[in-house]
Short mmCIF file of C-alpha atoms in Angstrom, two decimals:
data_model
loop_
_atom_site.label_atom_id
_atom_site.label_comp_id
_atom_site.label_asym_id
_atom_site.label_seq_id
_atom_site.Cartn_x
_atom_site.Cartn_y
_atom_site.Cartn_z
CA UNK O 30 -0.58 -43.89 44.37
CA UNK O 31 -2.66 -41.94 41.30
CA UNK O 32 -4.57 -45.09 40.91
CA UNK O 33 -5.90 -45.49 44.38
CA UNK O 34 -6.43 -41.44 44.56
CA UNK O 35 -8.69 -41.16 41.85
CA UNK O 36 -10.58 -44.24 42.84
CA UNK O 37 -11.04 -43.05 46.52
CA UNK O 38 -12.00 -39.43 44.49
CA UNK O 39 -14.18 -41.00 42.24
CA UNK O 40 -15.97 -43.27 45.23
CA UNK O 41 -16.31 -40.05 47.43
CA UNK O 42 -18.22 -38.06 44.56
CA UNK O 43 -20.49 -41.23 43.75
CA UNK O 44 -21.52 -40.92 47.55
CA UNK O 45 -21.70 -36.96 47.15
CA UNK O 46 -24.25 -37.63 44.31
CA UNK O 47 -26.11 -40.18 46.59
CA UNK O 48 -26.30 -36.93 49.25
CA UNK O 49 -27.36 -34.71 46.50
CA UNK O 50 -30.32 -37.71 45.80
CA UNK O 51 -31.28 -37.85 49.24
CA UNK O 52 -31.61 -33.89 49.18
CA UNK O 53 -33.82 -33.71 46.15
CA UNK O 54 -36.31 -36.71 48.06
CA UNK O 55 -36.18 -34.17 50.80
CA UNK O 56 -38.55 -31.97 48.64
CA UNK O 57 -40.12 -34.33 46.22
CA UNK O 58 -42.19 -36.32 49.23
CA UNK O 59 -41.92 -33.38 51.71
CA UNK O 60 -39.40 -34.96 54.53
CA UNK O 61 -38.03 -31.75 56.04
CA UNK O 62 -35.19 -31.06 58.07
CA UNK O 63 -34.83 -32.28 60.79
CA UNK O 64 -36.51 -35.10 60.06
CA UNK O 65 -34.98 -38.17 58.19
CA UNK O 66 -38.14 -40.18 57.97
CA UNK O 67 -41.88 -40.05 57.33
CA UNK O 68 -41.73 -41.46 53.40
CA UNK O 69 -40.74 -44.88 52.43
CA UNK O 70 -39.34 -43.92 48.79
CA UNK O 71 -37.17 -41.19 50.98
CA UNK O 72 -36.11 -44.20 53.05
CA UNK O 73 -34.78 -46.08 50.24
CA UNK O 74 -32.51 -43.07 49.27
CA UNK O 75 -31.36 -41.97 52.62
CA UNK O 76 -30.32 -45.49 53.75
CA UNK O 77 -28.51 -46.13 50.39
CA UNK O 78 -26.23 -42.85 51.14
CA UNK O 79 -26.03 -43.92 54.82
CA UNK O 80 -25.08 -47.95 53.92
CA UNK O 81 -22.24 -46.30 51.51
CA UNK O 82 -21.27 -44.33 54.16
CA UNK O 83 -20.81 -47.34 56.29
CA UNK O 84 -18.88 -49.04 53.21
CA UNK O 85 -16.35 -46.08 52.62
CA UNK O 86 -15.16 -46.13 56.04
CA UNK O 87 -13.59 -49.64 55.24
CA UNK O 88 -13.48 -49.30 51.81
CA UNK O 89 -10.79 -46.47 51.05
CA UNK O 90 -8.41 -47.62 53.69
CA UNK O 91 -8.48 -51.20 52.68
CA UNK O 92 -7.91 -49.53 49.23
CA UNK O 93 -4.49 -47.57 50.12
CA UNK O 94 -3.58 -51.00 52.76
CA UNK O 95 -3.83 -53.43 49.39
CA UNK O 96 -1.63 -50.93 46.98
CA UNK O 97 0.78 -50.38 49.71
CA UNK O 98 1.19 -54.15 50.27
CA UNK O 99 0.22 -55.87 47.07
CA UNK O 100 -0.83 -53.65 43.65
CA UNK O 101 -2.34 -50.36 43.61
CA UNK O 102 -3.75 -50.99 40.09
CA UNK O 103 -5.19 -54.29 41.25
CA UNK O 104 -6.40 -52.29 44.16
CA UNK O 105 -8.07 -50.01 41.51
CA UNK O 106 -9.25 -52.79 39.57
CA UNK O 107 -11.50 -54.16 42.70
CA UNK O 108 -12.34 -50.67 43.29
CA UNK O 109 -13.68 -50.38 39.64
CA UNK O 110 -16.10 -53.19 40.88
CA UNK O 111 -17.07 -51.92 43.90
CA UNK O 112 -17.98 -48.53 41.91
CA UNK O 113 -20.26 -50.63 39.74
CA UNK O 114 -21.64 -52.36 42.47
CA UNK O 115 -22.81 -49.39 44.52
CA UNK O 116 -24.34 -47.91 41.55
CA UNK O 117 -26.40 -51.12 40.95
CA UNK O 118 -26.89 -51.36 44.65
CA UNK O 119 -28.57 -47.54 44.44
CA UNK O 120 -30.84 -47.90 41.69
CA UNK O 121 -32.26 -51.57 42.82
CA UNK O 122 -32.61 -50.06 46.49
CA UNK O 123 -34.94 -47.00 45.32
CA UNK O 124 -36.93 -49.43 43.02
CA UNK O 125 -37.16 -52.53 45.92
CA UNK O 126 -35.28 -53.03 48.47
CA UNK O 127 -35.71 -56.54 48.43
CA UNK O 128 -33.74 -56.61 45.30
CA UNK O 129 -30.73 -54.75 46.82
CA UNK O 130 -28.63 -57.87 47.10
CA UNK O 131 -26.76 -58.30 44.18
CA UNK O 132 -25.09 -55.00 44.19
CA UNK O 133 -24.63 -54.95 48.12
CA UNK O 134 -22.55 -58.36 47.48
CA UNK O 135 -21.09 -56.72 44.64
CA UNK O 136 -19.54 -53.66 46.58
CA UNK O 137 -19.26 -55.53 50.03
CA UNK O 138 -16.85 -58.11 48.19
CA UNK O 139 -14.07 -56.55 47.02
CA UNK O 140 -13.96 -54.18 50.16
CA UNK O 141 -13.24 -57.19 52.20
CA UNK O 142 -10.91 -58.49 49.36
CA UNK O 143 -8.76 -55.18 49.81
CA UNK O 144 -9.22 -55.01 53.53
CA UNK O 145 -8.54 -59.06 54.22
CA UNK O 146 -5.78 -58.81 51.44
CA UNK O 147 -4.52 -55.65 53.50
CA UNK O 148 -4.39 -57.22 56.62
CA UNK O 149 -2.59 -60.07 55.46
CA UNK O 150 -0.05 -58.38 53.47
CA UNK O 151 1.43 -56.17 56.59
CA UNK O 152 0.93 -59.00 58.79
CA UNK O 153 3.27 -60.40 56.50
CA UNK O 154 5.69 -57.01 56.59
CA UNK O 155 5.91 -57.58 60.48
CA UNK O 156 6.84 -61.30 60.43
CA UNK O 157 9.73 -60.27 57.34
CA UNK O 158 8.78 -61.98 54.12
CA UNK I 8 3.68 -48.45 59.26
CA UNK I 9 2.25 -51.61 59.16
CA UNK I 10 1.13 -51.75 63.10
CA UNK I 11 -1.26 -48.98 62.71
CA UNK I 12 -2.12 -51.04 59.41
CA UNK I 13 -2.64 -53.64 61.00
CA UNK I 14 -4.82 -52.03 63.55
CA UNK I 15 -6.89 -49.95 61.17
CA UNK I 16 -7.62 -52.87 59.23
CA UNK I 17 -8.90 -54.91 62.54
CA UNK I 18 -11.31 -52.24 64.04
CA UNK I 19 -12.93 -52.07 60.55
CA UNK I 20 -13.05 -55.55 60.44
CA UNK I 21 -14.56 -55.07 63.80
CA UNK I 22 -16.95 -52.54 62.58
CA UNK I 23 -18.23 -54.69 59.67
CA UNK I 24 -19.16 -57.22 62.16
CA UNK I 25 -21.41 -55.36 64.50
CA UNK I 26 -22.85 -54.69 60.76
CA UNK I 27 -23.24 -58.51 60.58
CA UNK I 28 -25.22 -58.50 63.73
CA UNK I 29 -27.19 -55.46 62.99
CA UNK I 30 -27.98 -57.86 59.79
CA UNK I 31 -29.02 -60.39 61.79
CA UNK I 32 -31.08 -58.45 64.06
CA UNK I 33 -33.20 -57.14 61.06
CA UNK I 34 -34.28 -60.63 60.25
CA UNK I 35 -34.36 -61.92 64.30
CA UNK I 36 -36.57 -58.94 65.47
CA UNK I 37 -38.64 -58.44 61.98
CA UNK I 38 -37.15 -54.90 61.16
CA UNK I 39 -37.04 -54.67 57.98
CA UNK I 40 -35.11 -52.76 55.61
CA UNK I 41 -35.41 -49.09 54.92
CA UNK I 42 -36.51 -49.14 58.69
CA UNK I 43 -33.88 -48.60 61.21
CA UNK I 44 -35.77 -48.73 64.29
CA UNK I 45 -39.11 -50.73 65.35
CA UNK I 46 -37.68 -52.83 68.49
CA UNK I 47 -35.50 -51.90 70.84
CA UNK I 48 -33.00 -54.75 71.12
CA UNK I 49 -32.65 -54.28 67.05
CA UNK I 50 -31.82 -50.60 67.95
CA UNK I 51 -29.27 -51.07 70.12
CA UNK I 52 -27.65 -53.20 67.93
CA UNK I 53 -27.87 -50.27 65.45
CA UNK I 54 -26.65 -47.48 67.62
CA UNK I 55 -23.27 -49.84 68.70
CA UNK I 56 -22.70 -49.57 64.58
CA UNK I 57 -23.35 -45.97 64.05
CA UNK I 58 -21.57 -44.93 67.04
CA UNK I 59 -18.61 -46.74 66.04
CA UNK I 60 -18.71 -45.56 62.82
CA UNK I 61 -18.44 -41.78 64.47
CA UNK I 62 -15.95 -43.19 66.30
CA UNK I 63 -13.86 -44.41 63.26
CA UNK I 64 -13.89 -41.28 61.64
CA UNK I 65 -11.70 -39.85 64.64
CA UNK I 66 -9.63 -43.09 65.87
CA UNK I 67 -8.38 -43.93 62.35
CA UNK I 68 -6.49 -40.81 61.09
CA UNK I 69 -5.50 -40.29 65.24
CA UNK I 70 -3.22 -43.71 64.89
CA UNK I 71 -1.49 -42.58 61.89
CA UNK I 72 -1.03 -38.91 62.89
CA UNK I 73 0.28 -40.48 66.09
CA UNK I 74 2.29 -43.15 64.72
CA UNK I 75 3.70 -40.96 62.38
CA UNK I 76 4.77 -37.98 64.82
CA UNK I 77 5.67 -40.09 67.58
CA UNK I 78 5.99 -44.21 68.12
CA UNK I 79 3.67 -46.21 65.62
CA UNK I 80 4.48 -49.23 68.22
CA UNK I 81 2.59 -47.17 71.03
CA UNK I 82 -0.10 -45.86 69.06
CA UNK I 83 -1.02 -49.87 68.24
CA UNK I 84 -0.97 -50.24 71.95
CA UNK I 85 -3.45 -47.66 72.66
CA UNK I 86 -5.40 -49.04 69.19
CA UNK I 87 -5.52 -52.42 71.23
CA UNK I 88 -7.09 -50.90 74.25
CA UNK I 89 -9.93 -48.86 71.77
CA UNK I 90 -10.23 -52.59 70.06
CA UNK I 91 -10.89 -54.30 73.67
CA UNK I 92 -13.05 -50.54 74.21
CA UNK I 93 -15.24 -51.23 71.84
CA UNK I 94 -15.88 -54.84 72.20
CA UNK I 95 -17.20 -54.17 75.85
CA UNK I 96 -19.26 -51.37 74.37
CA UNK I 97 -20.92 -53.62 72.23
CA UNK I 98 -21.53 -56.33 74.66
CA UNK I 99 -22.82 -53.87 76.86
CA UNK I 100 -24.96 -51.73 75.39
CA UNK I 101 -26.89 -54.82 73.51
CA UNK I 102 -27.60 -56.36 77.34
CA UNK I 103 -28.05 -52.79 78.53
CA UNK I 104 -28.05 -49.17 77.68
CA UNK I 105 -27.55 -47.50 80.86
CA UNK I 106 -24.08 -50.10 81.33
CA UNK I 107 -22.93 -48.73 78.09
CA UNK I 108 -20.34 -45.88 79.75
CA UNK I 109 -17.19 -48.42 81.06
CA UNK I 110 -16.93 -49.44 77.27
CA UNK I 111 -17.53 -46.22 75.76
CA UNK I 112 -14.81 -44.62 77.93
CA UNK I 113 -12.24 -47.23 77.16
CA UNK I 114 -12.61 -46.88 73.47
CA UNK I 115 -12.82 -43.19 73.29
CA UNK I 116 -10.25 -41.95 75.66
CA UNK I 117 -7.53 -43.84 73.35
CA UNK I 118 -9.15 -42.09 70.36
CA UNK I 119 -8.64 -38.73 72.15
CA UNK I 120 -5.35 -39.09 73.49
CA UNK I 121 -4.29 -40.89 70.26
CA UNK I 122 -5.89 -37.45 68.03
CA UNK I 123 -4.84 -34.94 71.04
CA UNK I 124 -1.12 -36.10 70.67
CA UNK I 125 -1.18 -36.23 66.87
CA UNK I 126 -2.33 -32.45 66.63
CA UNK I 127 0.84 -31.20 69.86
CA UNK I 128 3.25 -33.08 67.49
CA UNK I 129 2.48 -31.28 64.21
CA UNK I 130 2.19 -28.35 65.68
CA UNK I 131 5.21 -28.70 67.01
CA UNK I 132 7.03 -29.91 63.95
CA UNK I 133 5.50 -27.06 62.08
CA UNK I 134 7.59 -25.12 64.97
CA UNK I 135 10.57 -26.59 63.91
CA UNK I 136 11.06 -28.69 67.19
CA UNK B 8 2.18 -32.47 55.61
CA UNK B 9 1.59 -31.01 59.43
CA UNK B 10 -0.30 -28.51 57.73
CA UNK B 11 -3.39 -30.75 56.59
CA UNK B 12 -2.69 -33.08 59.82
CA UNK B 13 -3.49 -29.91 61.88
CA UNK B 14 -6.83 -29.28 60.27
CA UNK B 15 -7.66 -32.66 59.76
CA UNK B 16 -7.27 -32.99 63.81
CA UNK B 17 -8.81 -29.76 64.75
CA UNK B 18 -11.89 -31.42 61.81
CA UNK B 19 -12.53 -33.93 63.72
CA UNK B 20 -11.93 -32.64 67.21
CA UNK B 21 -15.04 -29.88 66.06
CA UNK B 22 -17.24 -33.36 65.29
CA UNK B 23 -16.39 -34.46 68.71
CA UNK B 24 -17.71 -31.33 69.92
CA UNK B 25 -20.60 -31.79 68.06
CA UNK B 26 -21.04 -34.93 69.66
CA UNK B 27 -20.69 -34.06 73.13
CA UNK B 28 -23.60 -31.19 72.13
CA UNK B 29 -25.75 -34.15 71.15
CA UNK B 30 -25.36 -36.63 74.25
CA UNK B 31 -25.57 -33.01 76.10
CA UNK B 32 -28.78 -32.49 74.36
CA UNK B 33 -30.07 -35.80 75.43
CA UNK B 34 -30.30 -35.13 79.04
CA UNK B 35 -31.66 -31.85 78.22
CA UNK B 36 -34.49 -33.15 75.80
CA UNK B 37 -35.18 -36.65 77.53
CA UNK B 38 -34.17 -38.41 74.44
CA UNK B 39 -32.45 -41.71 75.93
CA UNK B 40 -30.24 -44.64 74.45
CA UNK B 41 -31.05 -45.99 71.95
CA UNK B 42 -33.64 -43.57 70.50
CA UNK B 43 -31.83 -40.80 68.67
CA UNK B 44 -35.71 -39.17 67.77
CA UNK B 45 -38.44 -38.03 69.89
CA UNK B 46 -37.59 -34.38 70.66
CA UNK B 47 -37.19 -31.64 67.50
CA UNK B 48 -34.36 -29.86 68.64
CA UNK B 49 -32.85 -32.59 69.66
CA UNK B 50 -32.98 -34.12 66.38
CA UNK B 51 -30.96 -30.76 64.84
CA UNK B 52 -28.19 -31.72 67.10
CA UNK B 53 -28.09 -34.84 66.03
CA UNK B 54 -28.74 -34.03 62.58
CA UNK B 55 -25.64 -31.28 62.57
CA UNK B 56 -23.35 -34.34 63.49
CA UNK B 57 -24.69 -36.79 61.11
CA UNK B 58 -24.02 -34.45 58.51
CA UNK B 59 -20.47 -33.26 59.77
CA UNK B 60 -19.78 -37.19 59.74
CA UNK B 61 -21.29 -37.38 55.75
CA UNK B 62 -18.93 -34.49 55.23
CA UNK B 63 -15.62 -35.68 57.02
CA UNK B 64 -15.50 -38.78 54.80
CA UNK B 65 -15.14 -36.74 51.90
CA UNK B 66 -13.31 -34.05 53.67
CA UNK B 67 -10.16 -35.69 54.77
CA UNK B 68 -9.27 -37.50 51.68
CA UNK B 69 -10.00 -34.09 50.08
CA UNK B 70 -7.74 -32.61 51.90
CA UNK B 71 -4.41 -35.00 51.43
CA UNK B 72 -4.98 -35.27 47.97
CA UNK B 73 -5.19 -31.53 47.03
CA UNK B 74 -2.14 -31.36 49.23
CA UNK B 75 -0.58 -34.06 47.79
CA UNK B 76 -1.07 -32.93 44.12
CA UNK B 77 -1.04 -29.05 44.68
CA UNK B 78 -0.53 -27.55 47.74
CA UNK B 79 -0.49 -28.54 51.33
CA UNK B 80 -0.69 -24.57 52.74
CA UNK B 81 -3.54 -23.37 50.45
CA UNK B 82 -5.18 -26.81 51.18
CA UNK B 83 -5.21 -25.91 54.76
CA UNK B 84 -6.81 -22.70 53.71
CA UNK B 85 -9.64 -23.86 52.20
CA UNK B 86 -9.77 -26.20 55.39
CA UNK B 87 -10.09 -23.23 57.71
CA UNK B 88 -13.06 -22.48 55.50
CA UNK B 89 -14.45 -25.50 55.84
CA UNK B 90 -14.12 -25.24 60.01
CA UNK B 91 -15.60 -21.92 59.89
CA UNK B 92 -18.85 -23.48 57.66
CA UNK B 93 -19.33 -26.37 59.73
CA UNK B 94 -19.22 -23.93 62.74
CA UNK B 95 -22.31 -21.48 61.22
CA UNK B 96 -23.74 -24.75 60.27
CA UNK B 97 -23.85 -25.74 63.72
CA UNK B 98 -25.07 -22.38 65.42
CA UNK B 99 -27.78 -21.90 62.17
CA UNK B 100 -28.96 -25.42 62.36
CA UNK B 101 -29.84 -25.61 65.75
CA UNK B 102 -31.49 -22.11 66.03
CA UNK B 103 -33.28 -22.61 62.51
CA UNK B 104 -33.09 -25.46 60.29
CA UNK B 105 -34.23 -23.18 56.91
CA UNK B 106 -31.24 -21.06 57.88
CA UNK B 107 -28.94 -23.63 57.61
CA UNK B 108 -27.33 -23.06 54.12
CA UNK B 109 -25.21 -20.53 54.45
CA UNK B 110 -22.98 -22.70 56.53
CA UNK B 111 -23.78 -25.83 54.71
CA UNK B 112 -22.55 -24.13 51.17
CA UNK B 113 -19.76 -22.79 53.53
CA UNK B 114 -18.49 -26.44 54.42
CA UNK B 115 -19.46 -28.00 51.39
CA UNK B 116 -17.81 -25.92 48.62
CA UNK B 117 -14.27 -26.28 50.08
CA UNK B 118 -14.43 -29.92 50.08
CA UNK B 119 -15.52 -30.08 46.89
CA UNK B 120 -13.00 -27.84 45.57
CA UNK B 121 -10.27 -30.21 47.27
CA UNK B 122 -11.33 -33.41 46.21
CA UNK B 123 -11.95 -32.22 42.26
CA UNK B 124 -8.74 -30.26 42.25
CA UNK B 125 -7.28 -33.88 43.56
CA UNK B 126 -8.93 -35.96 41.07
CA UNK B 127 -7.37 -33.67 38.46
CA UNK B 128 -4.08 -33.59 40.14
CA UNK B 129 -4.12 -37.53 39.79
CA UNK B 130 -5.70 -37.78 36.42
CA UNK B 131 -2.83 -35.71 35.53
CA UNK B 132 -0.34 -37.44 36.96
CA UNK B 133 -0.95 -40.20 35.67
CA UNK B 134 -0.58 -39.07 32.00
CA UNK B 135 2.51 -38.02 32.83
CA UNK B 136 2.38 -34.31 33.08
#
């Protein structure tokens, strides 16, 4: 499935770069290792790599479950979205967390699309439609 | 495989609720977002996610290596009993830390024995048995 | 491929490890459920498998897709790498966070030598070469 790879690929390295963000915070407002606290802008980045984190986990297998069952470039079309929507969900994180919302809803949605869609479609399998 | 499908897709489902309720502890116990700690009933509620999200990591790819080098049917069998695991692990460790153990053995020992077995039988297909 | 599902196992049983060193480190330190701060070396335990866990995500689907596109044997190469990082990681870590990079680079590089060379792989197949 080329389409689901170099979505999963792509959604990896965009969660990479959120690592690399959370790194460079590290030395701009002087949290050091150990530590993962102690600056509220360095907050902001380290829980927007840790909530993708979270999001991945579900994300890339519900991903591979909806092009095995359904349409792997459907599957990479919601994927496309959810890529969008973690980037938004980044940038209005760092600048208020309040406003983190739209692109949490944005990336949460279509990972419970593929997983729900997933779920349904080798339910289906099972039962022998 | 569409038992261990089916299985993967409801112990993330199962994840992303104990998400829910770490949601709803934020706004119940006044933690709020970047924190991740502040009051101790929102913090258990945060530790049942992240632990389960350590545990995901290893009980995921452990059904399919399992399913895949020996009987997908059993390996959903053992996924129920890490499903029913984790449940009581989350029920418990929310009314009490220290009861936390009965839960976290049930859902871990299938992960284990699920991984353990998947490793033995490519090993042993790389073996040529 | 028995070749990445024997490092992806062995992968994950070395985070397992890690995690028995942190609920180890917990009696030793006094750090109790739910806090996962309060004691520094304790923290670099904890931090070593927070890290592994940041790393696995991207690590695994690395892994399959470089073996996928390429090749499973050299993939597992580069995995055996990657073991031997996350294993100076550990031991650096824990004596000496500053020295930690060797081991971090160690880790890191590999995986992000699979997952690019498996973007590529799919770009590629996908235009038909």
């Amino acid at each position: 499935m080329p389409y689901a790879d170099i979505v999963t690929a792509l959604a990896i390295l965009q969660f990479v770069w959120f690592g690399v963000q959370v790194s460079q915070a590290r030395g701009k407002y002087g949290v050091h290792a150990p530590a993962v606290t102690g600056n509220e802008v360095f907050d902001r980045y380290f829980r927007v790599q840790q909530n993708t984190l979270e999001l991945l986990i579900a994300f890339i297998p519900g991903l591979y479950l909806f092009g095995h069952y359904f349409n792997p470039l459907w599957g990479a079309g919601l994927g496309v979205v959810y890529l969008i929507g973690r980037q938004i969900y980044s940038m209005s994180y760092v600048k208020d967390p309040k406003s983190r919302g739209a692109g949490f809803g944005l990336s949460v949605l279509p990972t419970l699309i593929l997983l729900l869609s997933g779920l349904i479609g080798a339910v289906m399998r099972l039962a022998g439609h």
